[in-house]
C-alpha cells in the first residue's frame, strides 16, 4: 500500500503517517496520451461538506484540459442508484469507471459485468467487500486509523474518569462507518468510557441534529462525550446541544472526523475538542491511476492519503490556508 499527499501538505497536531509520495500527477502521468478518456464516475451523493470537496476535486482532475470526458452520477446515497449508474456506464462503453461506494456490499455482479466488458474499475474514497480481482486500485483514506486516532484522544482526555459517550454513526454499511467504529473501539478498550447509545446520522447535519436531540431527550445531562463520525453530523448536533441549554465542547466534549473548514472552525471556537482529518482532495491521484491503468502500467492495489489531526491551536493555524 502506497501513501501519498492528497491535494495539500498536511500540517496538524499529529501526522497519522509519514508519506512516501508515489509520483505522478494527473497531467504528467499521461505523457503524450492524446485520446480523450471517457470516465464514468459513480459518486455517493452530496451528503456533506467533505463530499462537496471530494466532488470538486474529482471534477477538476477529470477535466477536458487533463484529457478526460467525465460522466458524473450522484446516487443520492442510494446503493441501487449507484449500481444502475455503473450499469449505464458499461452500456455507454466508457473507457474506465470510478466508484465512491455508498455501501460495501452488493458489488460483485455489476463489477463482473464491467470486467467482462474489459472496462477497468478504480475505487476512490470508500472500500467494498468484492474480490480485489474486480477492481484495479483503490485510492482513499485509512478510516480505521482515523477511528484509532479519535479514540486515542478520547482515551487520553477522558478515559481515566467515568465518561458516558454517544456516537453519531455514518451511513450504515459504509466502509468509513464500519472502520471508524472499529478503530475507535480498539482505542477506548479498557478505559472508563461507556457507550450509552450509537445511531446513524447518515453523515448529514440534519440527521446529526435529529439523532442528537433524541439522545439528549433520553440521556440529558448524563452525556459527557460525543463521537461524531464526520464533522457535518457533529455540526448538526451543536444546534441540539445548545437548544438543550448545554455548552458544546464543555458540558459535552466532541471529537469528530473529516477536518472540513466548518469542522475546524468549530474546533477553533472550542465547540469541538478534537478533529481527525480525512483528506477529500483525491482527484489528481485517482486521475493519475486511471491513466496508468489505461496505459497498461502496473499500479498498486491501494494508495492511502496522508491525514493529520487537529486540536484547537492547530485548527487556528491551519484555517487561513485551508483548501476545503
Ligand atoms: C470518508 C467519506 C465520508 C466522510 C463524510 O472518506 O466517505 O463520507 O467522512 C462523507 O463526510 O459523507
mmCIF file of C-alpha atoms and ligand atoms in Angstrom:
data_model
loop_
_atom_site.group_PDB
_atom_site.id
_atom_site.type_symbol
_atom_site.label_atom_id
_atom_site.label_comp_id
_atom_site.label_asym_id
_atom_site.label_seq_id
_atom_site.Cartn_x
_atom_site.Cartn_y
_atom_site.Cartn_z
ATOM 1 C CA UNK A 1 0.000 0.000 0.000
ATOM 2 C CA UNK A 2 1.487 3.353 -1.024
ATOM 3 C CA UNK A 3 0.973 6.629 0.814
ATOM 4 C CA UNK A 4 0.535 9.931 -0.966
ATOM 5 C CA UNK A 5 -0.082 13.601 -0.159
ATOM 6 C CA UNK A 6 -3.605 14.412 -1.320
ATOM 7 C CA UNK A 7 -4.040 17.957 -2.527
ATOM 8 C CA UNK A 8 -2.367 19.773 0.380
ATOM 9 C CA UNK A 9 0.611 19.399 2.653
ATOM 10 C CA UNK A 10 -0.822 18.217 5.946
ATOM 11 C CA UNK A 11 0.011 20.403 8.944
ATOM 12 C CA UNK A 12 -1.698 19.250 12.088
ATOM 13 C CA UNK A 13 -1.082 18.186 15.646
ATOM 14 C CA UNK A 14 -0.333 14.666 14.542
ATOM 15 C CA UNK A 15 0.503 13.411 11.059
ATOM 16 C CA UNK A 16 -1.006 9.954 11.029
ATOM 17 C CA UNK A 17 1.628 8.563 8.731
ATOM 18 C CA UNK A 18 4.833 9.647 7.067
ATOM 19 C CA UNK A 19 4.481 9.930 3.363
ATOM 20 C CA UNK A 20 6.439 8.166 0.705
ATOM 21 C CA UNK A 21 4.808 10.065 -2.125
ATOM 22 C CA UNK A 22 4.143 7.958 -5.128
ATOM 23 C CA UNK A 23 4.952 10.078 -8.109
ATOM 24 C CA UNK A 24 2.805 11.195 -10.995
ATOM 25 C CA UNK A 25 0.215 13.946 -11.091
ATOM 26 C CA UNK A 26 -2.803 13.611 -13.286
ATOM 27 C CA UNK A 27 -1.449 15.727 -16.103
ATOM 28 C CA UNK A 28 2.111 14.458 -16.090
ATOM 29 C CA UNK A 29 1.429 10.753 -15.918
ATOM 30 C CA UNK A 30 -0.219 10.672 -19.279
ATOM 31 C CA UNK A 31 2.874 11.657 -21.211
ATOM 32 C CA UNK A 32 1.700 12.070 -24.727
ATOM 33 C CA UNK A 33 -1.753 10.452 -24.433
ATOM 34 C CA UNK A 34 -3.878 12.304 -26.970
ATOM 35 C CA UNK A 35 -7.159 10.287 -26.985
ATOM 36 C CA UNK A 36 -9.900 11.775 -24.796
ATOM 37 C CA UNK A 37 -10.529 9.305 -21.986
ATOM 38 C CA UNK A 38 -14.199 8.854 -21.131
ATOM 39 C CA UNK A 39 -14.704 8.080 -17.436
ATOM 40 C CA UNK A 40 -17.950 7.241 -15.636
ATOM 41 C CA UNK A 41 -17.814 8.393 -12.008
ATOM 42 C CA UNK A 42 -20.382 6.996 -9.563
ATOM 43 C CA UNK A 43 -20.335 9.401 -6.596
ATOM 44 C CA UNK A 44 -22.306 8.715 -3.386
ATOM 45 C CA UNK A 45 -24.325 11.935 -3.463
ATOM 46 C CA UNK A 46 -23.932 15.331 -1.804
ATOM 47 C CA UNK A 47 -24.422 14.481 1.866
ATOM 48 C CA UNK A 48 -21.648 16.529 3.467
ATOM 49 C CA UNK A 49 -19.040 19.233 3.156
ATOM 50 C CA UNK A 50 -16.447 16.506 2.734
ATOM 51 C CA UNK A 51 -18.379 15.093 -0.219
ATOM 52 C CA UNK A 52 -18.650 18.510 -1.853
ATOM 53 C CA UNK A 53 -14.868 18.936 -1.626
ATOM 54 C CA UNK A 54 -14.300 15.430 -2.979
ATOM 55 C CA UNK A 55 -16.629 16.008 -5.935
ATOM 56 C CA UNK A 56 -14.900 19.310 -6.726
ATOM 57 C CA UNK A 57 -11.509 17.622 -6.575
ATOM 58 C CA UNK A 58 -12.636 14.820 -8.881
ATOM 59 C CA UNK A 59 -14.296 17.138 -11.411
ATOM 60 C CA UNK A 60 -11.245 19.399 -11.614
ATOM 61 C CA UNK A 61 -8.898 16.427 -12.069
ATOM 62 C CA UNK A 62 -11.084 14.711 -14.687
ATOM 63 C CA UNK A 63 -11.289 17.852 -16.811
ATOM 64 C CA UNK A 64 -11.145 18.243 -20.572
ATOM 65 C CA UNK A 65 -7.807 20.036 -20.282
ATOM 66 C CA UNK A 66 -6.465 16.947 -18.493
ATOM 67 C CA UNK A 67 -7.654 14.766 -21.391
ATOM 68 C CA UNK A 68 -10.915 13.457 -19.902
ATOM 69 C CA UNK A 69 -14.622 13.431 -20.631
ATOM 70 C CA UNK A 70 -16.336 12.867 -17.255
ATOM 71 C CA UNK A 71 -19.797 11.328 -16.992
ATOM 72 C CA UNK A 72 -20.787 12.179 -13.405
ATOM 73 C CA UNK A 73 -23.553 10.499 -11.411
ATOM 74 C CA UNK A 74 -24.542 11.321 -7.828
ATOM 75 C CA UNK A 75 -26.612 8.488 -6.332
ATOM 76 C CA UNK A 76 -28.367 10.406 -3.519
ATOM 77 C CA UNK A 77 -26.722 7.855 -1.193
ATOM 78 C CA UNK A 78 -28.966 5.113 -2.579
ATOM 79 C CA UNK A 79 -26.965 1.938 -3.373
ATOM 80 C CA UNK A 80 -29.477 0.882 -6.032
ATOM 81 C CA UNK A 81 -28.957 4.164 -7.871
ATOM 82 C CA UNK A 82 -25.228 3.590 -7.847
ATOM 83 C CA UNK A 83 -25.470 0.086 -9.291
ATOM 84 C CA UNK A 84 -27.776 1.447 -12.019
ATOM 85 C CA UNK A 85 -25.254 4.185 -12.809
ATOM 86 C CA UNK A 86 -22.438 1.658 -13.229
ATOM 87 C CA UNK A 87 -24.644 -0.473 -15.497
ATOM 88 C CA UNK A 88 -25.256 2.646 -17.561
ATOM 89 C CA UNK A 89 -21.532 3.427 -17.794
ATOM 90 C CA UNK A 90 -20.915 -0.117 -19.060
ATOM 91 C CA UNK A 91 -23.673 0.220 -21.661
ATOM 92 C CA UNK A 92 -22.184 3.537 -22.793
ATOM 93 C CA UNK A 93 -18.852 1.813 -23.314
ATOM 94 C CA UNK A 94 -16.794 4.205 -21.174
ATOM 95 C CA UNK A 95 -13.023 3.713 -21.011
ATOM 96 C CA UNK A 96 -12.918 3.452 -17.207
ATOM 97 C CA UNK A 97 -15.267 3.553 -14.209
ATOM 98 C CA UNK A 98 -14.561 5.226 -10.852
ATOM 99 C CA UNK A 99 -16.740 4.427 -7.828
ATOM 100 C CA UNK A 100 -17.098 6.002 -4.374
ATOM 101 C CA UNK A 101 -19.282 3.223 -2.960
ATOM 102 C CA UNK A 102 -22.214 4.185 -0.707
ATOM 103 C CA UNK A 103 -22.021 0.758 0.964
ATOM 104 C CA UNK A 104 -19.503 -2.093 0.921
ATOM 105 C CA UNK A 105 -21.857 -4.858 -0.271
ATOM 106 C CA UNK A 106 -23.707 -5.752 -3.475
ATOM 107 C CA UNK A 107 -20.934 -5.007 -5.955
ATOM 108 C CA UNK A 108 -19.865 -8.404 -7.326
ATOM 109 C CA UNK A 109 -22.355 -8.808 -10.182
ATOM 110 C CA UNK A 110 -22.008 -5.374 -11.767
ATOM 111 C CA UNK A 111 -18.216 -5.421 -11.370
ATOM 112 C CA UNK A 112 -18.121 -8.822 -13.090
ATOM 113 C CA UNK A 113 -20.073 -7.232 -15.942
ATOM 114 C CA UNK A 114 -17.514 -4.393 -16.152
ATOM 115 C CA UNK A 115 -14.699 -6.944 -16.192
ATOM 116 C CA UNK A 116 -16.411 -8.906 -18.979
ATOM 117 C CA UNK A 117 -16.735 -5.639 -20.906
ATOM 118 C CA UNK A 118 -12.990 -5.031 -20.324
ATOM 119 C CA UNK A 119 -13.716 -1.729 -18.560
ATOM 120 C CA UNK A 120 -11.313 -1.171 -15.627
ATOM 121 C CA UNK A 121 -12.848 -0.091 -12.317
ATOM 122 C CA UNK A 122 -10.983 2.149 -9.863
ATOM 123 C CA UNK A 123 -12.350 2.757 -6.343
ATOM 124 C CA UNK A 124 -11.958 6.181 -4.730
ATOM 125 C CA UNK A 125 -12.701 7.091 -1.122
ATOM 126 C CA UNK A 126 -14.664 4.096 0.116
ATOM 127 C CA UNK A 127 -13.741 0.409 0.009
ATOM 128 C CA UNK A 128 -16.014 -2.526 -0.875
ATOM 129 C CA UNK A 129 -16.293 -6.218 0.050
ATOM 130 C CA UNK A 130 -15.897 -7.515 -3.517
ATOM 131 C CA UNK A 131 -12.908 -9.541 -4.704
ATOM 132 C CA UNK A 132 -9.858 -7.325 -5.419
ATOM 133 C CA UNK A 133 -9.708 -9.039 -8.833
ATOM 134 C CA UNK A 134 -12.771 -6.968 -9.774
ATOM 135 C CA UNK A 135 -11.070 -3.565 -9.474
ATOM 136 C CA UNK A 136 -7.679 -2.215 -10.482
ATOM 137 C CA UNK A 137 -6.936 0.008 -7.476
ATOM 138 C CA UNK A 138 -8.347 1.943 -4.504
ATOM 139 C CA UNK A 139 -7.401 5.496 -3.580
ATOM 140 C CA UNK A 140 -8.604 6.873 -0.253
ATOM 141 C CA UNK A 141 -8.011 7.424 3.439
ATOM 142 C CA UNK A 142 -7.370 4.962 6.271
ATOM 143 C CA UNK A 143 -10.697 5.010 8.137
ATOM 144 C CA UNK A 144 -9.606 2.530 10.801
ATOM 145 C CA UNK A 145 -6.584 4.688 11.629
ATOM 146 C CA UNK A 146 -8.840 7.753 11.807
ATOM 147 C CA UNK A 147 -11.007 5.941 14.350
ATOM 148 C CA UNK A 148 -7.945 4.815 16.298
ATOM 149 C CA UNK A 149 -6.658 8.399 16.452
ATOM 150 C CA UNK A 150 -10.011 9.830 17.510
ATOM 151 C CA UNK A 151 -10.394 7.137 20.154
ATOM 152 C CA UNK A 152 -6.851 7.648 21.412
ATOM 153 C CA UNK A 153 -7.646 11.313 22.051
ATOM 154 C CA UNK A 154 -10.816 10.306 23.939
ATOM 155 C CA UNK A 155 -8.940 7.695 25.974
ATOM 156 C CA UNK A 156 -6.152 10.140 26.855
ATOM 157 C CA UNK A 157 -8.521 13.023 27.654
ATOM 158 C CA UNK A 158 -11.436 11.259 29.363
ATOM 159 C CA UNK A 159 -10.570 7.580 29.743
ATOM 160 C CA UNK A 160 -9.490 7.736 33.371
ATOM 161 C CA UNK A 161 -12.840 9.004 34.658
ATOM 162 C CA UNK A 162 -16.337 7.565 34.223
ATOM 163 C CA UNK A 163 -17.468 9.025 30.895
ATOM 164 C CA UNK A 164 -20.779 8.473 29.097
ATOM 165 C CA UNK A 165 -20.486 8.674 25.300
ATOM 166 C CA UNK A 166 -22.989 8.801 22.464
ATOM 167 C CA UNK A 167 -21.998 8.101 18.856
ATOM 168 C CA UNK A 168 -23.333 9.569 15.613
ATOM 169 C CA UNK A 169 -22.506 6.866 13.064
ATOM 170 C CA UNK A 170 -22.024 7.445 9.367
ATOM 171 C CA UNK A 171 -24.057 5.809 6.617
ATOM 172 C CA UNK A 172 -24.999 2.294 7.719
ATOM 173 C CA UNK A 173 -22.944 -0.287 5.836
ATOM 174 C CA UNK A 174 -20.393 2.211 4.535
ATOM 175 C CA UNK A 175 -16.697 1.474 4.990
ATOM 176 C CA UNK A 176 -15.959 4.700 6.928
ATOM 177 C CA UNK A 177 -18.763 3.976 9.403
ATOM 178 C CA UNK A 178 -17.638 0.367 9.887
ATOM 179 C CA UNK A 179 -13.911 1.061 10.084
ATOM 180 C CA UNK A 180 -14.017 4.258 12.158
ATOM 181 C CA UNK A 181 -16.163 2.479 14.753
ATOM 182 C CA UNK A 182 -13.724 -0.439 14.823
ATOM 183 C CA UNK A 183 -10.702 1.810 15.254
ATOM 184 C CA UNK A 184 -12.322 3.993 17.911
ATOM 185 C CA UNK A 185 -13.479 0.984 19.944
ATOM 186 C CA UNK A 186 -9.990 -0.509 19.922
ATOM 187 C CA UNK A 187 -8.563 2.714 21.354
ATOM 188 C CA UNK A 188 -11.039 3.086 24.228
ATOM 189 C CA UNK A 189 -10.965 -0.577 25.267
ATOM 190 C CA UNK A 190 -10.186 -0.832 28.983
ATOM 191 C CA UNK A 191 -10.964 2.826 29.699
ATOM 192 C CA UNK A 192 -13.885 4.189 31.743
ATOM 193 C CA UNK A 193 -15.678 5.416 28.599
ATOM 194 C CA UNK A 194 -19.127 3.819 28.315
ATOM 195 C CA UNK A 195 -21.191 3.978 25.115
ATOM 196 C CA UNK A 196 -24.746 4.993 26.088
ATOM 197 C CA UNK A 197 -26.049 4.900 22.507
ATOM 198 C CA UNK A 198 -24.915 4.781 18.905
ATOM 199 C CA UNK A 199 -27.102 5.583 15.902
ATOM 200 C CA UNK A 200 -26.623 6.611 12.295
ATOM 201 C CA UNK A 201 -26.905 10.248 11.313
ATOM 202 C CA UNK A 202 -26.223 9.358 7.672
ATOM 203 C CA UNK A 203 -23.221 11.722 7.573
ATOM 204 C CA UNK A 204 -25.606 14.705 7.326
ATOM 205 C CA UNK A 205 -26.077 17.805 9.514
ATOM 206 C CA UNK A 206 -29.875 17.423 9.550
ATOM 207 C CA UNK A 207 -29.832 13.833 10.757
ATOM 208 C CA UNK A 208 -26.983 14.528 13.161
ATOM 209 C CA UNK A 209 -29.159 17.189 14.801
ATOM 210 C CA UNK A 210 -32.254 14.975 14.928
ATOM 211 C CA UNK A 211 -30.438 11.977 16.412
ATOM 212 C CA UNK A 212 -28.632 14.170 18.967
ATOM 213 C CA UNK A 213 -32.000 15.655 20.006
ATOM 214 C CA UNK A 214 -33.158 12.104 20.682
ATOM 215 C CA UNK A 215 -30.024 11.305 22.689
ATOM 216 C CA UNK A 216 -30.498 14.466 24.776
ATOM 217 C CA UNK A 217 -34.158 13.679 25.443
ATOM 218 C CA UNK A 218 -33.220 10.167 26.524
ATOM 219 C CA UNK A 219 -30.000 10.801 28.490
ATOM 220 C CA UNK A 220 -29.963 14.542 29.165
ATOM 221 C CA UNK A 221 -27.061 15.730 31.253
ATOM 222 C CA UNK A 222 -25.644 12.177 31.584
ATOM 223 C CA UNK A 223 -23.873 12.645 28.228
ATOM 224 C CA UNK A 224 -20.236 13.734 28.602
ATOM 225 C CA UNK A 225 -18.815 12.921 25.156
ATOM 226 C CA UNK A 226 -19.998 12.823 21.538
ATOM 227 C CA UNK A 227 -18.046 10.894 18.896
ATOM 228 C CA UNK A 228 -19.290 12.185 15.546
ATOM 229 C CA UNK A 229 -18.041 10.023 12.675
ATOM 230 C CA UNK A 230 -17.999 13.129 10.484
ATOM 231 C CA UNK A 231 -17.938 16.900 11.012
ATOM 232 C CA UNK A 232 -21.362 17.506 9.479
ATOM 233 C CA UNK A 233 -23.197 15.314 11.976
ATOM 234 C CA UNK A 234 -21.224 16.960 14.783
ATOM 235 C CA UNK A 235 -22.136 20.409 13.472
ATOM 236 C CA UNK A 236 -25.800 19.404 13.372
ATOM 237 C CA UNK A 237 -25.504 18.120 16.933
ATOM 238 C CA UNK A 238 -24.235 21.545 18.095
ATOM 239 C CA UNK A 239 -27.694 23.025 17.465
ATOM 240 C CA UNK A 240 -29.355 20.293 19.510
ATOM 241 C CA UNK A 241 -26.874 20.620 22.377
ATOM 242 C CA UNK A 242 -27.332 24.400 22.595
ATOM 243 C CA UNK A 243 -31.124 24.084 22.333
ATOM 244 C CA UNK A 244 -30.950 21.760 25.330
ATOM 245 C CA UNK A 245 -29.189 24.511 27.299
ATOM 246 C CA UNK A 246 -25.830 22.751 27.338
ATOM 247 C CA UNK A 247 -22.439 24.044 26.202
ATOM 248 C CA UNK A 248 -20.735 22.025 23.425
ATOM 249 C CA UNK A 249 -17.030 21.494 23.993
ATOM 250 C CA UNK A 250 -17.523 21.840 27.761
ATOM 251 C CA UNK A 251 -20.655 20.057 29.088
ATOM 252 C CA UNK A 252 -20.398 17.641 26.156
ATOM 253 C CA UNK A 253 -16.948 17.230 24.612
ATOM 254 C CA UNK A 254 -16.952 16.470 20.868
ATOM 255 C CA UNK A 255 -14.447 14.509 18.797
ATOM 256 C CA UNK A 256 -15.057 14.385 15.046
ATOM 257 C CA UNK A 257 -13.534 13.165 11.791
ATOM 258 C CA UNK A 258 -13.106 14.890 8.393
ATOM 259 C CA UNK A 259 -11.309 18.185 9.069
ATOM 260 C CA UNK A 260 -13.556 20.348 6.891
ATOM 261 C CA UNK A 261 -13.367 24.122 7.148
ATOM 262 C CA UNK A 262 -16.573 24.241 9.195
ATOM 263 C CA UNK A 263 -15.346 21.447 11.463
ATOM 264 C CA UNK A 264 -12.040 23.188 12.124
ATOM 265 C CA UNK A 265 -13.900 26.452 12.698
ATOM 266 C CA UNK A 266 -15.987 24.754 15.413
ATOM 267 C CA UNK A 267 -12.720 23.437 16.855
ATOM 268 C CA UNK A 268 -11.128 26.903 16.772
ATOM 269 C CA UNK A 269 -14.021 28.346 18.811
ATOM 270 C CA UNK A 270 -13.988 25.495 21.361
ATOM 271 C CA UNK A 271 -17.308 23.921 20.332
ATOM 272 C CA UNK A 272 -15.425 20.845 19.051
ATOM 273 C CA UNK A 273 -12.497 19.472 21.052
ATOM 274 C CA UNK A 274 -10.537 17.373 18.563
ATOM 275 C CA UNK A 275 -10.803 16.716 14.806
ATOM 276 C CA UNK A 276 -9.126 13.944 12.833
ATOM 277 C CA UNK A 277 -8.507 14.697 9.161
ATOM 278 C CA UNK A 278 -9.837 12.630 6.253
ATOM 279 C CA UNK A 279 -8.487 14.304 3.153
ATOM 280 C CA UNK A 280 -11.054 14.520 0.304
ATOM 281 C CA UNK A 281 -8.689 16.011 -2.305
ATOM 282 C CA UNK A 282 -8.140 12.677 -4.063
ATOM 283 C CA UNK A 283 -8.912 13.694 -7.664
ATOM 284 C CA UNK A 284 -5.386 14.153 -9.002
ATOM 285 C CA UNK A 285 -4.206 10.790 -7.692
ATOM 286 C CA UNK A 286 -7.303 8.999 -8.979
ATOM 287 C CA UNK A 287 -6.864 10.562 -12.436
ATOM 288 C CA UNK A 288 -3.193 9.593 -12.484
ATOM 289 C CA UNK A 289 -4.015 5.979 -11.594
ATOM 290 C CA UNK A 290 -6.773 5.827 -14.241
ATOM 291 C CA UNK A 291 -4.308 6.995 -16.912
ATOM 292 C CA UNK A 292 -1.697 4.463 -15.769
ATOM 293 C CA UNK A 293 -4.217 1.609 -15.806
ATOM 294 C CA UNK A 294 -5.372 2.508 -19.331
ATOM 295 C CA UNK A 295 -1.758 2.801 -20.465
ATOM 296 C CA UNK A 296 -1.184 -0.757 -19.234
ATOM 297 C CA UNK A 297 1.184 0.342 -16.477
ATOM 298 C CA UNK A 298 1.405 -1.552 -13.195
ATOM 299 C CA UNK A 299 -0.419 0.205 -10.326
ATOM 300 C CA UNK A 300 -0.653 -0.537 -6.623
ATOM 301 C CA UNK A 301 -3.842 -2.097 -5.285
ATOM 302 C CA UNK A 302 -4.120 0.694 -2.687
ATOM 303 C CA UNK A 303 -2.994 4.322 -2.327
ATOM 304 C CA UNK A 304 -3.650 5.847 1.095
ATOM 305 C CA UNK A 305 -3.793 9.593 1.643
ATOM 306 C CA UNK A 306 -1.761 11.097 4.480
ATOM 307 C CA UNK A 307 -4.085 12.530 7.127
ATOM 308 C CA UNK A 308 -3.440 14.851 10.088
ATOM 309 C CA UNK A 309 -5.294 15.539 13.327
ATOM 310 C CA UNK A 310 -6.054 18.848 15.000
ATOM 311 C CA UNK A 311 -6.507 20.363 18.423
ATOM 312 C CA UNK A 312 -7.683 23.951 18.875
ATOM 313 C CA UNK A 313 -4.299 25.584 18.285
ATOM 314 C CA UNK A 314 -3.618 23.502 15.164
ATOM 315 C CA UNK A 315 -7.062 24.378 13.783
ATOM 316 C CA UNK A 316 -6.448 28.103 14.286
ATOM 317 C CA UNK A 317 -3.094 27.757 12.498
ATOM 318 C CA UNK A 318 -4.492 25.714 9.606
ATOM 319 C CA UNK A 319 -7.708 27.631 8.864
ATOM 320 C CA UNK A 320 -6.241 30.610 6.936
ATOM 321 C CA UNK A 321 -4.836 28.352 4.205
ATOM 322 C CA UNK A 322 -7.352 25.510 4.392
ATOM 323 C CA UNK A 323 -8.353 24.380 0.887
ATOM 324 C CA UNK A 324 -11.617 22.686 1.998
HETATM 325 C C1 LIG B 1 -14.827 9.499 4.141
HETATM 326 C C2 LIG B 1 -16.117 9.750 3.393
HETATM 327 C C3 LIG B 1 -17.205 10.122 4.349
HETATM 328 C C4 LIG B 1 -16.921 11.416 5.107
HETATM 329 C C5 LIG B 1 -18.272 12.011 5.168
HETATM 330 O O1 LIG B 1 -13.803 9.221 3.221
HETATM 331 O O2 LIG B 1 -16.522 8.593 2.673
HETATM 332 O O3 LIG B 1 -18.392 10.343 3.586
HETATM 333 O O4 LIG B 1 -16.366 11.212 6.374
HETATM 334 C C6 LIG B 1 -18.781 11.712 3.766
HETATM 335 O O5 LIG B 1 -18.299 13.391 5.457
HETATM 336 O O6 LIG B 1 -20.129 11.918 3.658
#
